[in-house]
Tab-separated table of C-alpha atoms in Angstrom:
chain	number	residue	atom	x	y	z
A	1	UNK	CA	0.159	-0.239	-0.323
A	2	UNK	CA	1.446	3.354	-0.935
A	3	UNK	CA	1.918	5.208	1.936
A	4	UNK	CA	0.365	8.694	0.752
A	5	UNK	CA	-3.115	6.992	-0.329
A	6	UNK	CA	-3.742	5.716	2.853
A	7	UNK	CA	-4.246	8.323	5.953
A	8	UNK	CA	-5.393	7.333	9.668
A	9	UNK	CA	-7.635	9.752	11.487
A	10	UNK	CA	-9.233	9.948	14.694
A	11	UNK	CA	-12.563	11.487	15.281
A	12	UNK	CA	-13.507	13.375	18.811
A	13	UNK	CA	-17.054	13.836	19.348
A	14	UNK	CA	-18.090	16.249	22.824
A	15	UNK	CA	-22.497	15.625	22.239
A	16	UNK	CA	-23.484	13.078	24.445
A	17	UNK	CA	-23.791	10.259	23.070
A	18	UNK	CA	-27.146	7.501	24.322
A	19	UNK	CA	-26.441	3.165	24.133
A	20	UNK	CA	-29.274	1.061	24.075
A	21	UNK	CA	-28.754	0.646	27.498
A	22	UNK	CA	-29.612	4.162	29.133
A	23	UNK	CA	-26.080	5.017	29.545
A	24	UNK	CA	-25.283	7.656	28.487
A	25	UNK	CA	-20.953	8.750	27.265
A	26	UNK	CA	-20.671	12.642	27.479
A	27	UNK	CA	-18.049	12.546	24.924
A	28	UNK	CA	-16.434	9.596	22.459
A	29	UNK	CA	-13.162	9.113	20.069
A	30	UNK	CA	-13.435	6.637	16.777
A	31	UNK	CA	-9.664	5.637	15.158
A	32	UNK	CA	-10.770	5.717	11.001
A	33	UNK	CA	-8.996	4.380	8.003
A	34	UNK	CA	-9.128	6.219	4.633
A	35	UNK	CA	-7.573	5.354	1.511
A	36	UNK	CA	-7.580	7.504	-2.107
A	37	UNK	CA	-9.776	10.087	-2.658
A	38	UNK	CA	-13.462	11.338	-2.696
A	39	UNK	CA	-13.654	11.708	-6.345
A	40	UNK	CA	-15.621	15.083	-7.126
A	41	UNK	CA	-19.608	13.882	-6.850
A	42	UNK	CA	-19.077	11.510	-4.013
A	43	UNK	CA	-19.502	8.306	-5.925
A	44	UNK	CA	-17.132	6.433	-5.656
A	45	UNK	CA	-16.827	5.566	-1.887
A	46	UNK	CA	-16.421	2.422	0.259
A	47	UNK	CA	-16.967	0.859	3.644
A	48	UNK	CA	-15.998	-1.764	4.700
A	49	UNK	CA	-16.739	-3.238	8.602
A	50	UNK	CA	-13.640	-5.223	10.147
A	51	UNK	CA	-14.410	-7.854	11.751
A	52	UNK	CA	-14.692	-8.841	15.690
A	53	UNK	CA	-11.713	-8.612	16.703
A	54	UNK	CA	-9.551	-7.209	13.601
A	55	UNK	CA	-8.290	-3.227	13.361
A	56	UNK	CA	-8.906	0.040	10.912
A	57	UNK	CA	-6.628	-1.496	8.063
A	58	UNK	CA	-8.226	-3.489	6.196
A	59	UNK	CA	-5.034	-4.035	3.901
A	60	UNK	CA	-3.940	-5.935	6.432
A	61	UNK	CA	-6.067	-8.632	6.954
A	62	UNK	CA	-8.049	-8.643	3.885
A	63	UNK	CA	-4.809	-8.202	2.125
A	64	UNK	CA	-6.239	-9.958	-1.751
A	65	UNK	CA	-8.966	-7.588	-2.088
A	66	UNK	CA	-8.150	-4.205	-0.109
A	67	UNK	CA	-5.310	-1.990	-2.447
A	68	UNK	CA	-3.704	-1.020	-5.960
A	69	UNK	CA	-4.474	-3.112	-8.320
A	70	UNK	CA	-6.977	-5.373	-5.830
A	71	UNK	CA	-10.210	-4.878	-6.402
A	72	UNK	CA	-11.059	-2.342	-3.909
A	73	UNK	CA	-8.291	-0.056	-5.486
A	74	UNK	CA	-7.218	2.823	-3.382
A	75	UNK	CA	-6.445	4.537	-6.897
A	76	UNK	CA	-10.914	4.474	-7.558
A	77	UNK	CA	-12.321	3.993	-4.394
A	78	UNK	CA	-12.285	6.551	-1.457
A	79	UNK	CA	-12.386	4.167	1.428
A	80	UNK	CA	-13.451	3.889	4.301
A	81	UNK	CA	-12.636	1.581	7.972
A	82	UNK	CA	-13.658	3.245	11.634
A	83	UNK	CA	-12.408	0.279	14.470
A	84	UNK	CA	-15.417	-0.824	16.059
A	85	UNK	CA	-15.583	1.479	19.966
A	86	UNK	CA	-14.842	-0.949	22.482
A	87	UNK	CA	-11.654	-2.444	20.793
A	88	UNK	CA	-8.454	-2.015	21.553
A	89	UNK	CA	-7.213	-0.139	18.296
A	90	UNK	CA	-8.462	3.696	18.475
A	91	UNK	CA	-11.823	4.192	19.300
A	92	UNK	CA	-13.318	4.164	22.707
A	93	UNK	CA	-12.969	1.490	24.804
A	94	UNK	CA	-12.244	0.291	28.574
A	95	UNK	CA	-8.578	0.700	28.388
A	96	UNK	CA	-9.128	4.849	28.417
A	97	UNK	CA	-9.126	7.296	31.317
A	98	UNK	CA	-13.037	7.889	32.693
A	99	UNK	CA	-12.431	11.821	33.179
A	100	UNK	CA	-15.569	11.154	36.060
A	101	UNK	CA	-13.293	9.050	37.815
A	102	UNK	CA	-10.102	9.729	35.530
A	103	UNK	CA	-8.814	6.765	35.902
A	104	UNK	CA	-8.674	3.947	32.973
A	105	UNK	CA	-12.716	2.863	32.844
A	106	UNK	CA	-11.244	-1.646	32.872
A	107	UNK	CA	-15.031	-2.726	33.835
A	108	UNK	CA	-17.323	0.010	33.774
A	109	UNK	CA	-16.405	0.977	30.028
A	110	UNK	CA	-20.693	0.980	28.830
A	111	UNK	CA	-21.388	-1.824	26.348
A	112	UNK	CA	-22.032	-1.008	22.763
A	113	UNK	CA	-24.809	-2.902	20.869
A	114	UNK	CA	-24.222	-3.331	17.215
A	115	UNK	CA	-26.637	-0.850	16.823
A	116	UNK	CA	-25.149	1.701	18.582
A	117	UNK	CA	-21.892	0.893	17.589
A	118	UNK	CA	-24.309	2.210	13.728
A	119	UNK	CA	-24.962	4.753	15.237
A	120	UNK	CA	-22.083	6.730	16.213
A	121	UNK	CA	-20.332	6.015	12.552
A	122	UNK	CA	-23.812	8.935	10.895
A	123	UNK	CA	-21.082	11.593	12.503
A	124	UNK	CA	-18.392	10.308	11.813
A	125	UNK	CA	-19.724	9.548	7.544
A	126	UNK	CA	-20.611	14.194	7.840
A	127	UNK	CA	-17.770	14.940	9.109
A	128	UNK	CA	-15.805	13.158	6.273
A	129	UNK	CA	-18.146	14.512	3.846
A	130	UNK	CA	-19.714	11.599	2.788
A	131	UNK	CA	-24.092	12.145	0.824
A	132	UNK	CA	-23.656	8.654	-0.288
A	133	UNK	CA	-21.782	5.276	0.093
A	134	UNK	CA	-21.528	3.100	-3.134
A	135	UNK	CA	-20.388	-0.133	-1.277
A	136	UNK	CA	-20.846	-1.809	1.832
A	137	UNK	CA	-18.809	-4.591	3.141
A	138	UNK	CA	-18.529	-6.318	6.071
A	139	UNK	CA	-18.055	-9.940	7.000
A	140	UNK	CA	-19.691	-11.257	10.179
A	141	UNK	CA	-19.470	-8.715	13.531
A	142	UNK	CA	-18.587	-6.654	10.159
A	143	UNK	CA	-21.951	-8.134	8.219
A	144	UNK	CA	-24.212	-6.610	11.580
A	145	UNK	CA	-23.222	-3.479	11.511
A	146	UNK	CA	-23.317	-3.693	7.826
A	147	UNK	CA	-27.382	-4.653	7.798
A	148	UNK	CA	-27.717	-2.422	10.831
A	149	UNK	CA	-27.087	0.627	9.034
A	150	UNK	CA	-28.754	-0.168	6.458
A	151	UNK	CA	-31.473	-0.130	7.571
A	152	UNK	CA	-31.042	3.050	10.612
A	153	UNK	CA	-30.511	5.229	6.534
A	154	UNK	CA	-32.343	2.733	3.533
A	155	UNK	CA	-31.007	5.708	1.460
A	156	UNK	CA	-27.132	5.418	2.318
A	157	UNK	CA	-25.345	2.400	0.064
A	158	UNK	CA	-26.117	1.806	-3.362
A	159	UNK	CA	-24.493	-1.176	-3.037
A	160	UNK	CA	-23.786	-3.799	0.475
A	161	UNK	CA	-22.314	-6.569	0.133
A	162	UNK	CA	-22.836	-8.969	3.646
A	163	UNK	CA	-20.850	-11.876	3.827
A	164	UNK	CA	-20.985	-15.631	6.298
A	165	UNK	CA	-23.740	-13.062	8.646
A	166	UNK	CA	-27.274	-13.054	9.727
A	167	UNK	CA	-30.239	-11.087	10.996
A	168	UNK	CA	-29.870	-11.874	14.436
A	169	UNK	CA	-27.226	-13.640	16.118
A	170	UNK	CA	-28.758	-16.893	17.473
A	171	UNK	CA	-28.296	-19.209	20.369
A	172	UNK	CA	-25.949	-21.214	19.347
A	173	UNK	CA	-23.091	-18.438	18.766
A	174	UNK	CA	-24.014	-16.642	21.832
A	175	UNK	CA	-23.539	-20.237	23.717
A	176	UNK	CA	-19.664	-19.816	22.256
A	177	UNK	CA	-19.269	-16.340	22.971
A	178	UNK	CA	-21.005	-16.804	26.678
A	179	UNK	CA	-18.562	-19.835	26.853
A	180	UNK	CA	-15.551	-17.658	26.328
A	181	UNK	CA	-16.496	-14.988	28.587
A	182	UNK	CA	-16.981	-17.305	31.332
A	183	UNK	CA	-13.367	-18.430	30.247
A	184	UNK	CA	-12.362	-14.981	30.915
A	185	UNK	CA	-14.411	-14.668	34.267
A	186	UNK	CA	-12.529	-17.730	35.677
A	187	UNK	CA	-9.110	-15.888	35.547
A	188	UNK	CA	-8.179	-15.376	38.790
A	189	UNK	CA	-7.234	-12.154	37.681
A	190	UNK	CA	-10.331	-10.738	35.785
A	191	UNK	CA	-11.214	-8.720	38.979
A	192	UNK	CA	-8.370	-7.014	39.148
A	193	UNK	CA	-7.707	-3.153	38.229
A	194	UNK	CA	-4.856	-3.947	35.307
A	195	UNK	CA	-4.721	-4.017	31.431
A	196	UNK	CA	-3.539	-6.849	31.355
A	197	UNK	CA	-6.451	-8.847	34.382
A	198	UNK	CA	-8.342	-11.554	32.379
A	199	UNK	CA	-5.401	-12.567	29.818
A	200	UNK	CA	-5.012	-15.811	30.244
A	201	UNK	CA	-8.791	-16.332	30.594
A	202	UNK	CA	-8.798	-14.802	26.899
A	203	UNK	CA	-6.164	-17.023	26.178
A	204	UNK	CA	-8.466	-19.658	25.782
A	205	UNK	CA	-11.313	-18.203	24.944
A	206	UNK	CA	-9.925	-17.265	21.906
A	207	UNK	CA	-8.419	-20.975	21.205
A	208	UNK	CA	-12.095	-21.858	22.006
A	209	UNK	CA	-14.265	-19.695	19.267
A	210	UNK	CA	-11.195	-21.201	16.373
A	211	UNK	CA	-13.180	-24.499	17.067
A	212	UNK	CA	-16.093	-22.740	16.217
A	213	UNK	CA	-14.268	-20.351	13.522
A	214	UNK	CA	-12.890	-23.570	11.140
A	215	UNK	CA	-14.364	-26.298	9.816
A	216	UNK	CA	-13.390	-30.433	11.031
A	217	UNK	CA	-12.253	-30.180	7.500
A	218	UNK	CA	-10.117	-27.323	8.205
A	219	UNK	CA	-8.003	-29.814	11.097
A	220	UNK	CA	-7.706	-32.588	8.761
A	221	UNK	CA	-5.789	-30.306	5.987
A	222	UNK	CA	-4.023	-28.749	8.323
A	223	UNK	CA	-3.371	-29.915	11.719
A	224	UNK	CA	-2.413	-33.827	10.961
A	225	UNK	CA	-0.043	-35.349	13.017
A	226	UNK	CA	1.798	-33.871	15.936
A	227	UNK	CA	4.553	-31.161	16.502
A	228	UNK	CA	8.570	-31.723	14.918
A	229	UNK	CA	9.904	-30.921	17.654
A	230	UNK	CA	8.178	-33.720	19.447
A	231	UNK	CA	7.627	-35.753	17.117
A	232	UNK	CA	10.213	-38.497	17.589
A	233	UNK	CA	9.589	-37.895	21.290
A	234	UNK	CA	7.664	-40.638	22.948
A	235	UNK	CA	4.354	-41.441	22.964
A	236	UNK	CA	3.382	-39.662	26.445
A	237	UNK	CA	5.167	-36.387	24.719
A	238	UNK	CA	4.318	-35.704	21.877
A	239	UNK	CA	2.328	-32.962	20.925
A	240	UNK	CA	-0.235	-32.645	18.494
A	241	UNK	CA	-0.302	-29.908	16.054
A	242	UNK	CA	-3.648	-29.427	16.318
A	243	UNK	CA	-3.624	-28.670	19.960
A	244	UNK	CA	-0.459	-26.593	19.527
A	245	UNK	CA	-2.287	-24.034	17.016
A	246	UNK	CA	-4.859	-23.392	19.510
A	247	UNK	CA	-2.273	-22.401	21.877
A	248	UNK	CA	-0.204	-20.385	19.343
A	249	UNK	CA	-3.981	-18.779	18.902
A	250	UNK	CA	-4.349	-18.189	21.964
A	251	UNK	CA	-0.500	-16.896	22.679
A	252	UNK	CA	-1.154	-14.870	19.345
A	253	UNK	CA	-4.376	-12.591	20.798
A	254	UNK	CA	-2.718	-12.639	24.000
A	255	UNK	CA	-0.067	-10.344	22.660
A	256	UNK	CA	-2.791	-7.521	20.679
A	257	UNK	CA	-5.582	-7.188	22.343
A	258	UNK	CA	-7.054	-7.496	26.154
A	259	UNK	CA	-9.938	-9.405	27.576
A	260	UNK	CA	-12.167	-6.156	28.511
A	261	UNK	CA	-12.447	-5.742	24.371
A	262	UNK	CA	-12.884	-9.433	23.887
A	263	UNK	CA	-15.472	-8.976	26.904
A	264	UNK	CA	-17.845	-6.348	25.537
A	265	UNK	CA	-17.739	-7.024	21.887
A	266	UNK	CA	-18.694	-10.597	22.157
A	267	UNK	CA	-21.452	-9.505	24.630
A	268	UNK	CA	-22.223	-6.983	21.550
A	269	UNK	CA	-22.534	-9.288	18.514
A	270	UNK	CA	-25.084	-11.106	21.601
A	271	UNK	CA	-27.742	-8.531	21.377
A	272	UNK	CA	-27.433	-8.185	17.029
A	273	UNK	CA	-30.980	-8.083	15.929
A	274	UNK	CA	-32.442	-6.218	13.128
A	275	UNK	CA	-36.397	-6.696	14.354
A	276	UNK	CA	-35.555	-5.347	17.693
A	277	UNK	CA	-38.045	-2.708	18.201
A	278	UNK	CA	-38.696	-3.308	14.303
A	279	UNK	CA	-42.215	-5.425	14.447
A	280	UNK	CA	-39.303	-8.260	13.038
A	281	UNK	CA	-37.713	-9.509	11.175
A	282	UNK	CA	-38.968	-9.460	7.669
A	283	UNK	CA	-39.936	-6.007	7.972
A	284	UNK	CA	-36.952	-4.818	9.014
A	285	UNK	CA	-35.122	-6.160	6.325
A	286	UNK	CA	-37.884	-5.361	3.818
A	287	UNK	CA	-36.681	-1.784	4.628
A	288	UNK	CA	-33.014	-2.282	2.928
A	289	UNK	CA	-33.209	-0.232	-0.792
A	290	UNK	CA	-29.957	-1.136	-1.881
A	291	UNK	CA	-28.996	-4.063	-4.260
A	292	UNK	CA	-27.342	-6.841	-1.574
A	293	UNK	CA	-25.513	-8.941	-2.584
A	294	UNK	CA	-25.552	-11.877	0.427
A	295	UNK	CA	-21.670	-14.563	0.513
A	296	UNK	CA	-22.207	-16.998	2.376
A	297	UNK	CA	-19.269	-19.771	3.525
A	298	UNK	CA	-20.342	-23.939	2.919
A	299	UNK	CA	-18.856	-24.821	5.902
A	300	UNK	CA	-19.333	-21.658	8.392
A	301	UNK	CA	-19.998	-23.124	11.598
A	302	UNK	CA	-20.701	-20.249	13.567
A	303	UNK	CA	-23.177	-18.062	10.605
A	304	UNK	CA	-24.219	-20.983	9.193
A	305	UNK	CA	-25.710	-21.000	5.111
A	306	UNK	CA	-29.034	-20.897	5.967
A	307	UNK	CA	-28.452	-17.173	7.964
A	308	UNK	CA	-27.517	-16.072	4.723
A	309	UNK	CA	-30.723	-17.264	2.632
A	310	UNK	CA	-32.693	-15.643	5.163
A	311	UNK	CA	-31.632	-12.496	4.067
A	312	UNK	CA	-30.773	-12.996	1.005
A	313	UNK	CA	-35.121	-14.112	0.617
A	314	UNK	CA	-35.767	-11.091	2.978
A	315	UNK	CA	-33.859	-8.065	0.973
A	316	UNK	CA	-35.593	-7.121	-1.780
A	317	UNK	CA	-34.123	-8.291	-5.275
A	318	UNK	CA	-30.963	-9.034	-3.038
A	319	UNK	CA	-28.948	-12.197	-4.745
A	320	UNK	CA	-26.771	-14.732	-2.447
A	321	UNK	CA	-23.486	-17.066	-3.950
A	322	UNK	CA	-22.464	-19.602	-1.463
A	323	UNK	CA	-18.400	-19.481	-1.433
A	324	UNK	CA	-17.293	-23.392	-0.876
A	325	UNK	CA	-14.512	-23.226	1.116
A	326	UNK	CA	-13.320	-25.586	4.181
A	327	UNK	CA	-12.400	-22.872	5.766
A	328	UNK	CA	-15.494	-22.619	7.530
A	329	UNK	CA	-16.104	-19.002	9.296
A	330	UNK	CA	-13.060	-17.727	8.808
A	331	UNK	CA	-13.344	-18.219	4.606
A	332	UNK	CA	-14.521	-15.188	4.425
A	333	UNK	CA	-10.838	-14.089	4.918
A	334	UNK	CA	-8.891	-16.243	3.340
A	335	UNK	CA	-11.226	-16.617	-0.517
A	336	UNK	CA	-10.104	-13.971	-2.602
A	337	UNK	CA	-10.150	-15.186	-5.432
A	338	UNK	CA	-13.191	-16.254	-4.914
A	339	UNK	CA	-14.726	-13.085	-3.423
A	340	UNK	CA	-13.840	-11.291	-5.667
A	341	UNK	CA	-15.215	-13.144	-9.213
A	342	UNK	CA	-18.108	-13.010	-6.802
A	343	UNK	CA	-17.723	-9.068	-6.495
A	344	UNK	CA	-16.331	-7.985	-10.113
A	345	UNK	CA	-19.752	-10.138	-11.698
A	346	UNK	CA	-21.605	-8.276	-9.342
A	347	UNK	CA	-20.081	-4.373	-9.552
A	348	UNK	CA	-18.865	-4.082	-12.526
């Protein structure tokens, strides 16, 4: 990515922000990244939404789709991605200082629902001078935000591409998130007022989450046998690759995230319900005006294809594509070529 095409910013709002919970923040801020420039008629805006633990730099985690010469080329589009509030990559979060106490929020940071998150983006959109968004795209929790915004401001998006996502978070998905929170709560450090509180519990939670992000076939294809370091040891000392992989993934997240953000963002995902206060899911989805291509992953255990089929049935004139992949839910981050083929056929 050419540095001159990427800009980092922080949007600050001093207006009181009331959350769905009834709690109020006197101020909040959002870290965001833009790529490229808006054209004269403001018709080239792309808004990309990140998933649970990602950041506002999609060229990093969607490198096959975002960048010079890629489908989302900053020489063609003005691309925006904002870090969701509650995350630890620059937006308002539990590690920030509470202005009322002059101490970090930690456990006292209020939860933003998915709907709260989207409402917090609207002032940023206006500050950037964006009146229309040509393409909105997001996977998983990012797709939940995209759908919510498409209902809150039905005339905003021309095209939307919700990927591996749903209209309402399922009891199955909530169970995974709740069990991960139990791991964090059982960490003896969780109640401590420290940035590293609950981190060991979060590592276990992440390892558990990975099972829902992948699929039986993923492990069959990538994690057979034992680690190279232990394959020649006696059988009781061998370490299966899949066991080592789970530990590695927990440690990897532990080095870049915090348990407070992980805990709250999971709870936020659980609140996702497009039909809340809107009569029904079907009624809410029928309000979407954008041209929609709903994309699912054939092996997705967490957001199974029937959830995307439901979206496509109830969003007016929506199309549905299911990508065949053995990667499970994470296929939406990995199947770049298949995704690009669908995008080109739909947008171009």
